[in-house]
Coordinates of C-alpha atoms (C1' of nucleotides) in Angstrom, one line a residue:
Chain A
M21 CA -0.2 -0.2 -0.3
Q22 CA 1.1 3.5 -0.2
H23 CA 1.2 4.8 3.7
Y24 CA 2.0 1.6 5.2
G25 CA 4.5 3.2 7.3
E26 CA 1.5 4.6 9.5
Y27 CA 0.6 0.8 9.9
I28 CA 3.8 -0.3 11.1
R29 CA 3.8 2.8 13.4
A30 CA 1.0 1.5 14.9
L31 CA 1.7 -1.9 15.4
R32 CA 5.0 -0.3 17.3
E33 CA 3.0 2.6 19.5
A34 CA 0.0 -0.4 20.5
K35 CA 3.1 -2.1 22.2
N36 CA 4.2 0.9 23.6
M37 CA 7.9 0.4 22.4
T38 CA 10.2 3.1 21.3
L39 CA 12.2 3.3 18.2
R40 CA 15.4 2.7 20.2
E41 CA 14.0 -0.5 21.6
V42 CA 12.7 -1.6 18.4
E43 CA 16.0 -0.7 17.2
K44 CA 17.8 -3.2 19.9
L45 CA 15.4 -6.1 19.4
A46 CA 15.6 -5.8 15.5
D47 CA 19.0 -5.0 14.9
V48 CA 17.8 -1.6 12.5
S49 CA 18.3 2.2 13.3
N50 CA 16.2 4.3 14.9
A51 CA 17.2 6.8 12.3
Y52 CA 15.8 3.9 9.8
L53 CA 12.8 3.3 11.4
S54 CA 11.7 6.7 11.7
Q55 CA 11.8 7.0 8.1
L56 CA 10.1 4.0 7.6
E57 CA 7.1 4.8 9.2
S58 CA 7.1 8.4 7.8
G59 CA 6.6 7.4 4.8
K60 CA 10.2 7.7 3.2
V61 CA 11.3 4.3 2.4
K62 CA 9.5 2.4 -0.5
Q63 CA 10.7 -0.8 -0.3
P64 CA 12.2 -2.0 2.8
S65 CA 14.1 -5.4 2.6
P66 CA 12.3 -8.5 3.2
L67 CA 14.9 -9.5 6.1
T68 CA 13.7 -5.9 8.1
L69 CA 10.0 -6.8 7.5
H70 CA 10.6 -10.5 9.0
K71 CA 12.6 -9.1 12.0
L72 CA 9.6 -6.4 12.5
S73 CA 6.8 -8.8 12.0
E74 CA 8.5 -11.0 15.3
I75 CA 8.9 -8.2 17.1
Y76 CA 5.1 -6.9 16.7
G77 CA 3.7 -10.1 16.5
V78 CA 2.1 -9.8 12.8
S79 CA 2.6 -12.2 10.2
Y80 CA 5.8 -11.9 7.6
D81 CA 3.1 -12.3 4.9
L82 CA 1.1 -9.7 6.4
L83 CA 3.8 -7.1 5.9
M84 CA 5.0 -8.2 2.7
E85 CA 2.1 -7.7 1.5
K86 CA 1.5 -4.2 2.9
V87 CA 4.5 -2.8 1.3
G88 CA 3.4 -4.4 -2.3
Y89 CA 6.0 -7.5 -2.4
P90 CA 4.5 -10.3 -4.2
T91 CA 3.2 -12.7 -1.7
P92 CA 3.2 -16.3 -2.0
E93 CA -0.6 -17.7 -3.2
R94 CA -2.0 -18.4 -0.2
K95 CA -5.7 -19.2 0.3
E96 CA -7.5 -20.3 3.6
N97 CA -10.3 -20.5 5.8
V98 CA -11.8 -19.1 8.8
K99 CA -9.6 -20.0 11.6
S100 CA -10.1 -19.2 15.1
E101 CA -7.7 -19.1 18.0
S102 CA -7.5 -21.6 20.8
G103 CA -11.0 -22.2 22.0
K104 CA -12.7 -18.7 22.1
T105 CA -13.9 -17.4 19.7
S106 CA -11.9 -14.7 18.2
I107 CA -13.1 -11.1 18.0
A108 CA -12.7 -11.0 14.6
Y109 CA -15.5 -13.4 14.4
R110 CA -17.2 -11.1 16.0
I111 CA -16.8 -8.0 14.3
G112 CA -16.3 -9.6 10.8
H113 CA -14.5 -8.1 7.7
I114 CA -12.9 -4.9 8.6
S115 CA -11.1 -2.6 6.4
D116 CA -7.5 -1.2 6.1
D117 CA -8.7 2.3 7.2
E118 CA -10.6 1.0 10.0
E119 CA -7.7 -1.8 11.7
L120 CA -5.5 1.5 11.5
E121 CA -7.7 3.5 13.7
L122 CA -8.4 0.7 15.8
L123 CA -5.0 -0.1 16.4
N124 CA -4.8 3.5 17.3
Y125 CA -7.7 3.6 19.5
L126 CA -6.0 0.5 20.8
K127 CA -2.8 2.4 21.8
F128 CA -5.1 5.1 23.4
I129 CA -7.2 3.3 25.8
R130 CA -4.0 1.1 26.7
T131 CA -1.9 4.4 27.6
R132 CA -5.2 6.3 28.9
K133 CA -4.2 5.9 32.8
K134 CA -0.6 6.6 33.5
Chain B
M19 CA 22.9 -19.2 -0.9
Q20 CA 26.0 -17.8 -2.4
H21 CA 25.6 -19.8 -5.7
Y22 CA 21.8 -19.3 -6.4
G23 CA 23.1 -17.3 -9.8
E24 CA 23.9 -20.6 -11.0
Y25 CA 21.0 -21.9 -10.4
I26 CA 18.8 -19.4 -12.0
R27 CA 20.9 -19.6 -14.9
A28 CA 20.3 -23.4 -14.7
L29 CA 16.4 -22.7 -14.7
R30 CA 16.7 -20.6 -18.1
E31 CA 19.2 -22.8 -20.0
A32 CA 16.8 -25.4 -19.4
K33 CA 14.1 -23.5 -20.7
N34 CA 17.0 -22.8 -23.7
M35 CA 15.8 -19.5 -23.1
T36 CA 18.0 -16.3 -23.6
L37 CA 18.8 -13.4 -21.4
R38 CA 16.7 -11.3 -24.3
E39 CA 13.9 -13.4 -23.9
V40 CA 13.7 -13.4 -20.8
E41 CA 14.1 -9.5 -20.6
K42 CA 10.8 -9.1 -22.5
L43 CA 8.9 -11.6 -20.7
A44 CA 9.8 -10.6 -17.4
D45 CA 10.3 -6.4 -18.1
V46 CA 13.7 -7.1 -16.5
S47 CA 16.9 -6.1 -18.1
N48 CA 19.5 -8.5 -19.9
A49 CA 22.2 -6.6 -18.5
Y50 CA 20.8 -7.0 -15.0
L51 CA 19.7 -10.8 -15.5
S52 CA 23.4 -11.4 -16.7
Q53 CA 24.5 -9.7 -13.4
L54 CA 22.2 -11.8 -11.7
E55 CA 23.1 -15.4 -13.0
S56 CA 27.1 -14.4 -12.5
G57 CA 26.8 -13.7 -9.1
K58 CA 27.1 -9.8 -8.8
V59 CA 23.9 -9.1 -7.0
K60 CA 23.3 -9.7 -3.6
Q61 CA 19.2 -9.2 -3.1
P62 CA 17.0 -9.4 -6.0
S63 CA 14.0 -7.6 -5.0
P64 CA 11.1 -9.9 -4.4
L65 CA 9.4 -8.6 -7.7
T66 CA 12.0 -9.8 -9.9
L67 CA 12.1 -13.0 -8.1
H68 CA 8.2 -13.7 -8.5
K69 CA 8.8 -12.8 -11.9
L70 CA 11.1 -15.1 -12.7
S71 CA 9.6 -17.8 -10.9
E72 CA 6.9 -17.4 -13.0
I73 CA 8.4 -17.6 -15.9
Y74 CA 10.6 -20.6 -15.0
G75 CA 8.1 -22.3 -13.4
V76 CA 9.3 -22.7 -9.7
S77 CA 7.9 -21.6 -6.8
Y78 CA 7.7 -18.0 -5.2
D79 CA 9.1 -19.2 -2.1
L80 CA 11.9 -21.6 -3.5
L81 CA 13.7 -18.7 -5.2
M82 CA 13.4 -16.2 -2.1
E83 CA 14.7 -18.9 0.0
K84 CA 17.8 -19.5 -2.7
V85 CA 18.4 -15.7 -2.3
G86 CA 18.5 -15.9 1.5
Y87 CA 15.0 -13.8 2.1
P88 CA 13.4 -15.5 4.9
T89 CA 11.2 -17.4 3.9
P90 CA 7.2 -17.5 5.4
E91 CA 7.1 -19.9 7.7
R92 CA 3.6 -21.4 7.0
K93 CA 2.5 -21.4 10.3
E94 CA -1.3 -21.6 12.0
N95 CA -2.1 -18.4 12.6
V96 CA -5.5 -16.9 12.1
K97 CA -6.2 -16.2 8.6
S98 CA -10.0 -14.6 7.7
E99 CA -12.1 -15.4 4.6
S100 CA -10.4 -13.3 2.4
G101 CA -7.0 -14.9 3.3
K102 CA -5.4 -12.0 5.1
T103 CA -4.5 -12.7 8.9
S104 CA -6.8 -11.5 11.2
I105 CA -6.8 -8.3 13.2
A106 CA -7.1 -10.5 16.6
Y107 CA -3.9 -11.9 15.6
R108 CA -2.2 -8.6 14.8
I109 CA -3.1 -6.8 17.9
G110 CA -2.0 -10.0 20.3
H111 CA -4.3 -10.8 23.2
I112 CA -6.6 -8.5 24.0
S113 CA -9.0 -8.1 27.1
D114 CA -12.6 -8.8 27.3
D115 CA -12.9 -4.9 28.2
E116 CA -10.8 -3.7 25.4
E117 CA -12.4 -6.1 22.8
L118 CA -16.0 -4.2 24.4
E119 CA -13.9 -0.8 24.3
L120 CA -12.8 -1.9 20.5
L121 CA -16.4 -3.1 19.4
N122 CA -17.8 0.2 20.1
Y123 CA -15.5 2.3 18.7
L124 CA -15.8 0.3 15.5
K125 CA -19.6 0.9 15.4
F126 CA -18.7 4.6 16.4
I127 CA -16.5 4.9 13.3
R128 CA -18.7 3.0 10.5
T129 CA -22.0 5.2 11.9
R130 CA -19.6 8.5 11.5
K131 CA -18.5 8.4 8.1
K132 CA -21.4 9.6 5.6
Chain C
dA1 C1' 32.7 -13.0 -47.8
dA2 C1' 30.8 -8.8 -46.5
dA3 C1' 26.6 -7.0 -43.9
dT4 C1' 23.4 -7.8 -40.4
dA5 C1' 21.6 -9.8 -36.2
dT6 C1' 21.7 -12.2 -32.2
dC7 C1' 24.0 -13.3 -28.4
dG8 C1' 26.0 -12.6 -23.9
dC9 C1' 28.5 -9.2 -21.0
dT10 C1' 30.7 -4.5 -19.3
dT11 C1' 30.3 -0.3 -17.8
dG12 C1' 28.2 4.5 -16.0
dC13 C1' 24.4 6.3 -13.8
dA14 C1' 20.4 7.1 -11.2
dA15 C1' 17.4 6.1 -7.6
dT16 C1' 17.4 3.6 -3.2
dA17 C1' 18.3 1.1 1.3
dT18 C1' 20.1 1.4 5.3
dC19 C1' 23.4 3.6 8.8
dA20 C1' 26.1 7.0 12.2
dA21 C1' 26.1 11.0 14.0
dG22 C1' 23.8 14.9 15.7
dC23 C1' 19.7 17.9 16.9
dA24 C1' 15.6 20.1 19.2
dA25 C1' 12.2 19.1 22.3
dT26 C1' 10.7 16.8 26.1
dG27 C1' 10.9 14.0 30.7
dA28 C1' 13.3 13.0 34.6
dT29 C1' 16.7 13.7 38.6
dT30 C1' 19.7 16.5 41.6
Chain D
dA27 C1' 16.1 25.9 38.2
dA28 C1' 19.9 23.5 36.1
dT29 C1' 21.7 19.0 34.4
dC30 C1' 21.3 15.2 32.4
dA31 C1' 18.5 11.2 29.7
dT32 C1' 15.6 10.0 26.2
dT33 C1' 12.2 10.6 22.5
dG34 C1' 11.7 11.5 17.4
dC35 C1' 13.8 13.1 13.7
dT36 C1' 17.5 15.2 9.9
dT37 C1' 21.3 15.0 7.6
dG38 C1' 25.6 13.4 4.9
dA39 C1' 27.5 8.9 3.8
dT40 C1' 28.0 4.6 1.8
dA41 C1' 26.4 0.1 -0.6
dT42 C1' 23.2 -2.1 -3.6
dT43 C1' 19.2 -2.4 -7.3
dG44 C1' 18.2 -1.7 -12.3
dC45 C1' 18.5 0.2 -16.5
dA46 C1' 20.7 2.5 -21.1
dA47 C1' 23.8 2.2 -23.9
dG48 C1' 27.6 0.1 -26.0
dC49 C1' 31.0 -3.9 -26.5
dG50 C1' 33.2 -7.9 -28.9
dA51 C1' 32.1 -12.5 -30.4
dT52 C1' 29.6 -15.6 -32.5
dA53 C1' 25.7 -17.0 -36.0
dT54 C1' 22.4 -15.8 -39.9
dT55 C1' 21.4 -13.5 -44.5
dT56 C1' 22.5 -11.9 -48.8

DNA sequence: AAATATCGCTTGCAATATCAAGCAATGATT
DNA sequence: AATCATTGCTTGATATTGCAAGCGATATTT
């Protein structure tokens, strides 16, 4: 997509992590992470995306797709997490924009009382 | 890993194709293809690899792996009907209170527009 | 045989990925 | 209040991707 930077920033902020924390974990400079999140990088390397995906707990494929790389043909049906019905089930389909707003809102409610 | 160029060249020669034929099909210059096959390129873009994988009839994942990119661990992450990883997986664990707030907020943003 | 086309290849060149070093603003500590 | 730490960010600098243009060598055509 075109503004995947916002999305990556939302992922970090949802976990309340600083650029320098991620820098240490991912071994990627905070300078570059900042550029990534502010949309100044067009095609970060798959290795970088992989590291971020592990830190943020999202799938590698998802980040590849967000950035605009071809992703391996994958098709699968609805799944739920262990046991209880996932929130995705109850929510139903949500758009990319809606997801971004939800992530930002989650960050908000998690930092609200501090 | 380090000799993936030879491998890519073998793929092309197995199909008796010239650099310029592949150039036209993949929309990648013969100059660059030559460098690719002679080991002068370290990390070709996933898009380039994807095009080559289609032309040579091998899997995209295989070429990604040969080049040394992290390969998508086809795991058991939560997928929705669209094939995209569900938001629940991306967010990680959320409490019941958080889920309720998110659902309410989603309702809000959906009634807000137009 | 001469002219022409095609082959793989090399060489600058522009665009990009990524980093180290530093900056101003804000937060914490004394 | 003054000092120190931390935050996100900007700015060169370096390495790499990928291309356009050309090269010599080998076919193919006239």
